[in-house]
JSON list of C-alpha atoms in Angstrom, two decimals:
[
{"chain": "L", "resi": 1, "resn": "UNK", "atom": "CA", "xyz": [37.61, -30.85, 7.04]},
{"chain": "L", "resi": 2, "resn": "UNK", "atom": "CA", "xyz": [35.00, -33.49, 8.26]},
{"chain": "L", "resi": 3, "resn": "UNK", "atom": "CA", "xyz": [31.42, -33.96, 7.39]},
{"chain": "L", "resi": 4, "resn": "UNK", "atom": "CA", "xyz": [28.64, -36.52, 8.49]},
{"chain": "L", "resi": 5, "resn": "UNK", "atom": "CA", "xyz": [25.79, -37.73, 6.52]},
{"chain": "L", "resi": 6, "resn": "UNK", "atom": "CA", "xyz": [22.26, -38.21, 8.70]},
{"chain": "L", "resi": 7, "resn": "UNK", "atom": "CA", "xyz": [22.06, -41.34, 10.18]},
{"chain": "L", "resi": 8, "resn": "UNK", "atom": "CA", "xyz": [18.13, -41.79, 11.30]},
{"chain": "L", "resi": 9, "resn": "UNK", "atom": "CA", "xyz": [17.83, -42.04, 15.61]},
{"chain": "L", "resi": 10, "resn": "UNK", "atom": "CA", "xyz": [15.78, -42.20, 18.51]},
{"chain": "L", "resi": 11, "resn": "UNK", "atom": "CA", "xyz": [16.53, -40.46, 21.32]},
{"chain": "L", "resi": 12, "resn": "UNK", "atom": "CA", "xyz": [18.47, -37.09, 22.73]},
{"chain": "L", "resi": 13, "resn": "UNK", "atom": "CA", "xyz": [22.42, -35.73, 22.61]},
{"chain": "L", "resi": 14, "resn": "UNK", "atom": "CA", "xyz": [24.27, -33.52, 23.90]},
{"chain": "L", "resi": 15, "resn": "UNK", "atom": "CA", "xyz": [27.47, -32.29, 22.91]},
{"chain": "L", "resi": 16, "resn": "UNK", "atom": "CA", "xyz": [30.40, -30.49, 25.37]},
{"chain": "L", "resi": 17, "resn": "UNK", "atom": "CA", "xyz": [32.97, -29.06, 22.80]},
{"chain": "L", "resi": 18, "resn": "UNK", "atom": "CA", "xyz": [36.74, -29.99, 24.67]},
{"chain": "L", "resi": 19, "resn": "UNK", "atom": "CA", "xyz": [38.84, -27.72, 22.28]},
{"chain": "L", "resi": 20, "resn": "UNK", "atom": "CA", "xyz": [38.51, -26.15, 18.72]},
{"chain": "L", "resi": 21, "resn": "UNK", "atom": "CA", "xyz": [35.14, -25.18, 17.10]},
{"chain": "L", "resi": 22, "resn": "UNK", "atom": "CA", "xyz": [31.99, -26.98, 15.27]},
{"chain": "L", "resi": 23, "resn": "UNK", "atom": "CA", "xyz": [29.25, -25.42, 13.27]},
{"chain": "L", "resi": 24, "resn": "UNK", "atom": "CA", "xyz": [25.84, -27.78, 13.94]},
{"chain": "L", "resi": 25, "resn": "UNK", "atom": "CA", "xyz": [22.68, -27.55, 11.73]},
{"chain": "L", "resi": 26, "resn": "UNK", "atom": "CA", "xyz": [19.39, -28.83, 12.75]},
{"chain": "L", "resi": 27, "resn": "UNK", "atom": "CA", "xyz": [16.72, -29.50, 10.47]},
{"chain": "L", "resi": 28, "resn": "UNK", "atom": "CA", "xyz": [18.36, -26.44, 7.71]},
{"chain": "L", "resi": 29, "resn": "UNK", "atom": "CA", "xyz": [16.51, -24.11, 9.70]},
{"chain": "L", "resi": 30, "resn": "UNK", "atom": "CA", "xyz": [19.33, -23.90, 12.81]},
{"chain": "L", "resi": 31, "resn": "UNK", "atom": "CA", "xyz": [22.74, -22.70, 12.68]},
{"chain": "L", "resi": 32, "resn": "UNK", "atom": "CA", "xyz": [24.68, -23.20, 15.45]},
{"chain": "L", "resi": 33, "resn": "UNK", "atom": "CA", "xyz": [29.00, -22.43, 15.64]},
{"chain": "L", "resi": 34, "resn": "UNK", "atom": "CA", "xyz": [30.09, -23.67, 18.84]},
{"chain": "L", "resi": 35, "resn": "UNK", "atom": "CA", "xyz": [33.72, -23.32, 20.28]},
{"chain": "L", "resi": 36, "resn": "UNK", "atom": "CA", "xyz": [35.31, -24.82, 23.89]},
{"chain": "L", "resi": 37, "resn": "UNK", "atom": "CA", "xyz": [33.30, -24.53, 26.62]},
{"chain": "L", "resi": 38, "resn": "UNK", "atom": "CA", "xyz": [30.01, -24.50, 25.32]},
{"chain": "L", "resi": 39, "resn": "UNK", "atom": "CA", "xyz": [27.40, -27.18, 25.06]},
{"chain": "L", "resi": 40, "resn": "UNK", "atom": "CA", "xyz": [23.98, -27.80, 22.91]},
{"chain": "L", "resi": 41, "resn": "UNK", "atom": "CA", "xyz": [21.58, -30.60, 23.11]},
{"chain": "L", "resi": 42, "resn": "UNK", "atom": "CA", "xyz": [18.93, -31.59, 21.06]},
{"chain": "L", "resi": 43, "resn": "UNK", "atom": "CA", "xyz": [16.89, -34.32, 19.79]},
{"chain": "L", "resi": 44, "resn": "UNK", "atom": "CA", "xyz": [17.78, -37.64, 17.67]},
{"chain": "L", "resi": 45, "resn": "UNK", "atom": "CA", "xyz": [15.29, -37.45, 15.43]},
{"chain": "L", "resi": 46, "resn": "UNK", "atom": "CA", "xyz": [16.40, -33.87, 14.54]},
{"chain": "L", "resi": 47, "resn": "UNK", "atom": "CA", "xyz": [18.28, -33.64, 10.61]},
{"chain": "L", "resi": 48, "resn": "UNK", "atom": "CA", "xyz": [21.28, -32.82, 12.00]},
{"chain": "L", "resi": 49, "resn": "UNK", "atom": "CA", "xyz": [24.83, -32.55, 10.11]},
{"chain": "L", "resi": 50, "resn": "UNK", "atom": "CA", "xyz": [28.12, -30.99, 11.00]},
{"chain": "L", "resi": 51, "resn": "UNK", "atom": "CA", "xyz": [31.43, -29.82, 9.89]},
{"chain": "L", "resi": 52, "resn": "UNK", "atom": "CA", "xyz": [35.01, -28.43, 11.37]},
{"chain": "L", "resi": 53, "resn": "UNK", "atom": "CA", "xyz": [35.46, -25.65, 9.58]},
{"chain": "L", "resi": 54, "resn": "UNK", "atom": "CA", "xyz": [38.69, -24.65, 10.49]},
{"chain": "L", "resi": 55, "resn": "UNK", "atom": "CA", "xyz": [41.97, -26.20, 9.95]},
{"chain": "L", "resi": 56, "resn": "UNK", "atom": "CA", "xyz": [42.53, -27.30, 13.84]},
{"chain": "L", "resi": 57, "resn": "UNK", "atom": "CA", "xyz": [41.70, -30.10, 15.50]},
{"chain": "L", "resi": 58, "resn": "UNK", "atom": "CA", "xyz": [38.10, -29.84, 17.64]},
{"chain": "L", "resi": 59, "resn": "UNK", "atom": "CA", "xyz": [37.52, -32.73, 20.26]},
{"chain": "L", "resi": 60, "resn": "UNK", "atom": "CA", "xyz": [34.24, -33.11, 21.33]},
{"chain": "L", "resi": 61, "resn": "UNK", "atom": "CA", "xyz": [32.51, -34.77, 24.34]},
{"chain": "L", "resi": 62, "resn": "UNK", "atom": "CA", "xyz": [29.06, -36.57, 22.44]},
{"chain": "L", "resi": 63, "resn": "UNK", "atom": "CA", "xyz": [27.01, -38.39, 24.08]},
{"chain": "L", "resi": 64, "resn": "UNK", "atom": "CA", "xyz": [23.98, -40.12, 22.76]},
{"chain": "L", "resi": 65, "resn": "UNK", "atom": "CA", "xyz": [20.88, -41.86, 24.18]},
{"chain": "L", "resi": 66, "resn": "UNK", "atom": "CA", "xyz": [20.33, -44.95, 23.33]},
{"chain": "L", "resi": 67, "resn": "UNK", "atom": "CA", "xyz": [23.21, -45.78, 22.45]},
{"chain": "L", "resi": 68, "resn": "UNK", "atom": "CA", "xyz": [23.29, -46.18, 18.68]},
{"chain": "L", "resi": 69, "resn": "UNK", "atom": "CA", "xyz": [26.72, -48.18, 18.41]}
]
């Protein structure tokens, strides 16, 4: 199991989930579990924090703008 911390951005993303699942919350207030094939976007600025809850890998297509790297 993987968690991220918030890391304060600009911008917009967009996530396309390749295989496996991901639960997403924005700002506490939105729950999202999201499994391949399916796709959410939302804003930067957004809390936002994640986890693989299940024991298989999940590859993700994530794309951020700007680029924060």
């Amino acid at each position: 199991m993987a968690a991220a911390g918030r890391i304060p951005t600009t911008g917009e993303e967009a996530i396309y989930v390749l295989s496996g699942e991901l639960d997403l919350w924005l700002d506490e207030s939105e729950h999202y579990h999201i499994e391949a094939g399916d796709t959410l976007y939302f804003h930067s600025p957004q809390r936002h924090r994640w986890l693989n809850q299940s024991s298989d890998t999940t590859r993700l297509f994530w794309v951020n703008t700007p680029p924060t790297f």
